[in-house]
Short mmCIF file of C-alpha atoms and ligand atoms in Angstrom, two decimals:
data_model
loop_
_atom_site.label_atom_id
_atom_site.label_comp_id
_atom_site.label_asym_id
_atom_site.label_seq_id
_atom_site.Cartn_x
_atom_site.Cartn_y
_atom_site.Cartn_z
CA UNK L 22 158.18 122.35 190.99
CA UNK L 23 156.05 123.35 187.95
CA UNK L 24 156.06 121.54 184.65
CA UNK L 25 157.38 123.73 181.76
CA UNK L 26 153.89 124.08 180.54
CA UNK L 27 152.41 125.23 183.94
CA UNK L 28 155.39 127.66 184.47
CA UNK L 29 154.80 129.37 181.16
CA UNK L 30 151.10 129.38 181.53
CA UNK L 31 150.91 130.85 184.98
CA UNK L 32 154.20 132.61 185.50
CA UNK L 33 156.16 133.67 182.34
CA UNK L 34 153.50 133.61 179.67
CA UNK L 35 151.74 136.83 180.80
CA UNK L 36 154.93 138.81 181.17
CA UNK L 37 157.06 137.14 178.40
CA UNK L 38 156.83 140.00 175.82
CA UNK L 39 157.81 142.52 178.61
CA UNK L 40 160.68 140.33 179.66
CA UNK L 41 161.93 140.12 176.02
CA UNK L 42 162.01 144.08 176.00
CA UNK L 43 158.66 144.56 174.28
CA UNK L 44 157.22 143.19 171.08
CA UNK L 45 158.88 145.78 168.66
CA UNK L 46 162.36 145.45 170.13
CA UNK L 47 162.10 141.65 170.27
CA UNK L 48 160.81 141.32 166.80
CA UNK L 49 163.60 143.45 165.54
CA UNK L 50 166.18 141.05 167.36
CA UNK L 51 164.39 138.11 165.85
CA UNK L 52 164.56 139.69 162.35
CA UNK L 53 168.43 140.25 162.82
CA UNK L 54 168.77 136.66 163.95
CA UNK L 55 166.84 135.31 160.90
CA UNK L 56 169.09 137.46 158.68
CA UNK L 57 172.21 135.94 160.33
CA UNK L 58 170.83 132.39 160.00
CA UNK L 59 170.93 132.66 156.19
CA UNK L 60 168.22 130.07 155.82
CA UNK L 61 167.33 128.65 152.35
CA UNK L 62 163.97 130.27 152.58
CA UNK L 63 162.37 131.65 149.37
CA UNK L 64 158.86 132.95 149.03
CA UNK L 65 156.34 130.26 149.99
CA UNK L 66 158.92 128.00 151.60
CA UNK L 67 157.58 125.92 154.53
CA UNK L 68 159.34 126.63 157.99
CA UNK L 69 158.59 125.02 161.39
CA UNK L 70 159.26 127.04 164.40
CA UNK L 71 159.43 124.72 167.44
CA UNK L 72 158.83 126.47 170.81
CA UNK L 73 157.84 129.49 168.90
CA UNK L 74 156.77 131.49 171.96
CA UNK L 75 155.14 134.88 170.80
CA UNK L 76 156.76 134.56 167.37
CA UNK L 77 160.16 136.33 167.61
CA UNK L 78 161.33 134.30 164.78
CA UNK L 79 158.12 133.15 163.02
CA UNK L 80 156.97 136.60 162.42
CA UNK L 81 160.22 138.00 160.68
CA UNK L 82 160.23 134.64 158.74
CA UNK L 83 156.70 135.22 157.52
CA UNK L 84 157.48 138.85 156.69
CA UNK L 85 160.24 137.41 154.43
CA UNK L 86 157.52 135.23 152.60
CA UNK L 87 157.79 132.00 154.40
CA UNK L 88 154.73 129.89 155.43
CA UNK L 89 155.37 129.26 159.00
CA UNK L 90 153.90 126.68 161.44
CA UNK L 91 154.50 127.79 165.01
CA UNK L 92 154.22 125.11 167.59
CA UNK L 93 154.13 125.78 171.31
CA UNK L 94 152.83 124.27 174.46
CA UNK L 95 151.72 127.64 175.90
CA UNK L 96 148.37 128.73 174.83
CA UNK L 97 149.04 132.21 176.34
CA UNK L 98 152.01 132.81 174.17
CA UNK L 99 150.24 131.59 171.01
CA UNK L 100 147.40 133.95 171.69
CA UNK L 101 150.06 136.79 171.78
CA UNK L 102 151.57 135.46 168.56
CA UNK L 103 148.14 135.45 166.88
CA UNK L 104 147.57 139.22 167.93
CA UNK L 105 151.14 140.10 166.62
CA UNK L 106 151.20 138.25 163.33
CA UNK L 107 148.18 140.20 161.79
CA UNK L 108 147.55 138.72 158.33
CA UNK L 109 150.97 137.22 157.90
CA UNK L 110 150.92 133.37 157.05
CA UNK L 111 151.82 131.97 160.53
CA UNK L 112 149.86 128.97 161.54
CA UNK L 113 149.78 128.40 165.30
CA UNK L 114 149.71 124.78 166.75
CA UNK L 115 149.30 124.22 170.64
CA UNK L 116 151.28 120.95 170.93
CA UNK L 117 154.40 119.58 172.31
CA UNK L 118 157.17 120.18 170.00
CA UNK L 119 158.16 116.54 169.87
CA UNK L 120 154.93 115.89 168.10
CA UNK L 121 155.93 118.21 165.29
CA UNK L 122 155.60 115.51 162.57
CA UNK L 123 151.88 115.27 162.77
CA UNK L 124 151.62 119.03 161.68
CA UNK L 125 153.76 118.54 158.54
CA UNK L 126 151.91 118.56 155.13
CA UNK L 127 154.93 119.70 152.95
CA UNK L 128 158.63 118.96 153.53
CA UNK L 129 159.97 122.01 155.38
CA UNK L 130 162.94 124.12 154.03
CA UNK L 131 163.96 124.91 157.61
CA UNK L 132 163.12 123.80 161.19
CA UNK L 133 163.93 126.17 164.12
CA UNK L 134 164.15 125.62 167.83
CA UNK L 135 165.48 128.82 169.09
CA UNK L 136 165.91 130.90 172.28
CA UNK L 137 166.77 128.12 174.70
CA UNK L 138 163.68 125.97 173.96
CA UNK L 139 165.73 122.78 173.30
CA UNK L 140 166.95 122.82 177.06
CA UNK L 141 163.27 122.34 178.07
CA UNK L 142 163.38 118.81 176.77
CA UNK L 143 163.64 116.14 179.55
CA UNK L 144 167.05 114.63 178.72
CA UNK L 145 169.78 114.30 176.00
CA UNK L 146 167.84 111.19 174.56
CA UNK L 147 164.91 113.46 173.66
CA UNK L 148 167.25 115.95 172.02
CA UNK L 149 168.88 113.28 169.88
CA UNK L 150 165.37 111.92 169.12
CA UNK L 151 164.35 115.33 167.94
CA UNK L 152 167.22 115.71 165.73
CA UNK L 153 166.76 112.27 164.22
CA UNK L 154 163.17 113.19 163.35
CA UNK L 155 164.17 116.63 161.89
CA UNK L 156 166.81 114.99 159.74
CA UNK L 157 163.99 112.70 158.31
CA UNK L 158 161.64 115.53 157.58
CA UNK L 159 163.70 118.35 156.13
CA UNK L 160 163.99 118.79 152.39
CA UNK L 161 167.39 118.06 150.81
CA UNK L 162 169.38 121.30 151.44
CA UNK L 163 167.13 122.18 154.28
CA UNK L 164 168.37 123.66 157.55
CA UNK L 165 167.89 122.98 161.29
CA UNK L 166 168.78 126.00 163.47
CA UNK L 167 168.97 125.79 167.33
CA UNK L 168 170.14 128.20 169.86
CA UNK L 169 170.47 127.45 173.64
CA UNK L 170 172.36 128.41 176.77
CA UNK L 171 175.20 126.17 177.82
CA UNK L 172 174.64 125.37 181.44
CA UNK L 173 177.32 122.72 181.61
CA UNK L 174 179.68 125.03 183.60
CA UNK L 175 177.85 125.94 186.84
CA UNK L 176 177.77 129.45 188.00
CA UNK L 177 178.76 129.85 191.67
CA UNK L 178 177.70 131.84 194.66
CA UNK L 179 175.95 135.14 193.88
CA UNK L 180 176.54 134.74 190.17
CA UNK L 181 173.55 132.37 190.26
CA UNK L 182 171.30 135.45 190.74
CA UNK L 183 170.66 136.82 187.35
CA UNK L 184 168.70 140.16 187.00
CA UNK L 185 166.58 139.70 183.82
CA UNK L 186 164.53 143.02 183.62
CA UNK L 187 163.18 145.61 185.89
CA UNK L 188 161.18 148.93 185.63
CA UNK L 189 159.10 150.94 188.08
CA UNK L 190 156.35 148.26 188.21
CA UNK L 191 158.14 144.91 187.79
CA UNK L 192 161.34 143.16 188.69
CA UNK L 193 162.27 139.67 187.37
CA UNK L 194 165.30 137.85 188.75
CA UNK L 195 166.35 134.41 188.06
CA UNK L 196 168.08 132.09 190.39
CA UNK L 197 169.87 128.89 189.13
CA UNK L 198 170.18 125.68 191.32
CA UNK L 199 172.34 122.92 189.69
CA UNK L 200 171.69 119.23 189.53
CA UNK L 201 174.09 116.95 187.88
CA UNK L 202 171.94 116.79 184.47
CA UNK L 203 169.69 119.75 184.89
CA UNK L 204 169.37 123.19 186.30
CA UNK L 205 166.39 124.34 188.41
CA UNK L 206 165.57 127.71 187.11
CA UNK L 207 163.67 129.89 189.69
CA UNK L 208 161.89 132.96 188.31
CA UNK L 209 161.33 135.52 191.01
CA UNK L 210 158.80 138.11 190.03
CA UNK L 211 158.05 141.26 192.00
CA UNK L 212 155.17 143.22 190.80
CA UNK L 213 153.79 146.60 192.14
CA UNK L 214 150.04 146.50 192.82
CA UNK L 215 147.66 148.78 194.36
CA UNK L 216 148.31 146.97 197.61
CA UNK L 217 152.15 147.30 197.34
CA UNK L 218 154.66 145.01 195.91
CA UNK L 219 153.74 141.36 195.48
CA UNK L 220 156.26 138.43 194.94
CA UNK L 221 155.62 135.23 193.07
CA UNK L 222 158.24 132.57 192.62
CA UNK L 223 158.00 129.54 190.34
CA UNK L 224 160.67 127.01 188.98
CA UNK L 225 161.21 124.47 186.39
CA UNK L 226 163.78 122.15 185.10
CA UNK L 227 166.14 122.84 182.14
CA UNK L 228 168.81 120.53 180.80
CA UNK L 229 172.49 121.23 181.20
CA UNK L 230 173.16 120.67 177.53
CA UNK L 231 176.62 121.39 176.13
CA UNK L 232 177.06 122.02 172.45
CA UNK L 233 179.44 119.06 171.72
CA UNK L 234 176.81 116.17 171.98
CA UNK L 235 174.41 118.23 169.94
CA UNK L 236 177.02 118.82 167.22
CA UNK L 237 177.98 115.20 167.22
CA UNK L 238 174.42 114.10 166.89
CA UNK L 239 173.86 116.49 163.95
CA UNK L 240 176.92 115.39 162.23
CA UNK L 241 175.94 111.67 162.75
CA UNK L 242 172.63 112.49 161.07
CA UNK L 243 174.44 113.90 158.02
CA UNK L 244 174.25 117.58 158.83
CA UNK L 245 177.07 120.03 157.98
CA UNK L 246 177.26 122.16 161.15
CA UNK L 247 178.01 125.76 161.72
CA UNK L 248 178.62 126.92 165.31
CA UNK L 249 178.28 130.64 166.22
CA UNK L 250 177.55 133.05 168.96
CA UNK L 251 173.77 133.51 169.27
CA UNK L 252 171.89 136.20 170.93
CA UNK L 253 172.24 137.16 174.64
CA UNK L 254 175.10 134.74 175.16
CA UNK L 255 173.37 131.67 173.54
CA UNK L 256 175.20 129.16 171.44
CA UNK L 257 173.70 128.87 167.89
CA UNK L 258 174.15 125.70 165.92
CA UNK L 259 172.98 125.74 162.13
CA UNK L 260 173.02 122.36 160.50
CA UNK L 261 172.54 122.04 156.71
CA UNK L 262 171.04 118.79 155.49
CA UNK L 263 173.58 117.66 152.85
C1 LIG O 320 162.57 130.29 176.13
S1 LIG O 320 161.12 130.36 175.19
C2 LIG O 320 161.76 130.63 173.66
C3 LIG O 320 160.57 131.21 172.72
C4 LIG O 320 161.00 131.47 171.19
N1 LIG O 320 161.64 130.49 170.64
C5 LIG O 320 162.07 132.69 171.22
O1 LIG O 320 163.04 132.58 170.78
O2 LIG O 320 161.60 133.78 171.86
C6 LIG O 320 160.66 128.56 175.19
C7 LIG O 320 159.37 128.30 174.52
O3 LIG O 320 159.25 126.98 174.30
C8 LIG O 320 157.80 126.49 174.74
N2 LIG O 320 158.13 125.08 175.08
C9 LIG O 320 158.82 124.51 176.03
N3 LIG O 320 158.75 123.25 176.12
C10 LIG O 320 158.07 123.05 174.98
C11 LIG O 320 157.58 121.80 174.43
N4 LIG O 320 158.01 120.46 175.02
N5 LIG O 320 156.70 121.67 173.32
C12 LIG O 320 156.15 122.95 172.85
N6 LIG O 320 156.78 124.15 173.37
C13 LIG O 320 157.65 124.05 174.48
C14 LIG O 320 157.55 127.46 175.80
O4 LIG O 320 156.18 127.58 176.01
C15 LIG O 320 158.07 128.75 175.24
O5 LIG O 320 157.20 129.46 174.44
#
């Protein structure tokens, strides 16, 4: 099994933008999601994007005038973000998202952890620890937004094979294998080369996180929580630091 960082570096990173439907479409989706979040972000506000990937949310935020710090463990995806951001004020940081506090110079108005990033953490304790630290760092009235897939109810049989995207040169299929606390995500990639089709498979572990413990933890840290439907079947939680 690969670590998350290895999986993104070797397997998903090079095709991530393709997987997300192309840069333009993905940034449009990210922009719509930023609109829906209704964050307290005025011009010059500081925002942290944890597990920012290629900047699906960081770039739309910067277009709205925020100063964004985009943290990710994938050098490959941060390289893509740097190309896509142009002159926008998005600072990229290659680090584990749990180390986010060492990259704060001003209290953030918002902290994001979107697109099923939080399920990459090793266990619920790490999720609670992250929320604790976020609650300490946000400005009063600041917001924490998180979106993730609820893997708590297992898919069965052939439902565990999920077609992600395909075109004439590439097919990406995901296969899920359940453990009590985690799900092993196998990404099966077929690519057409000059020597015919080639197949590469890599898998990594994601947490089977359900929304309730995350909501409970946010509320225990003093957040007022909004729960809504996120993109592509994800759960979205928005906590306001009151
Ligand atoms: C599913 S992608 C989501 C990317 C982006 N937030 C989005 O919505 O498109 C998860 C991202 O989190 C990053 N990641 C996973 N675990 C991480 C960690 N512990 N620290 C920093 N980045 C991490 C991966 O490299 C990847 O870019």
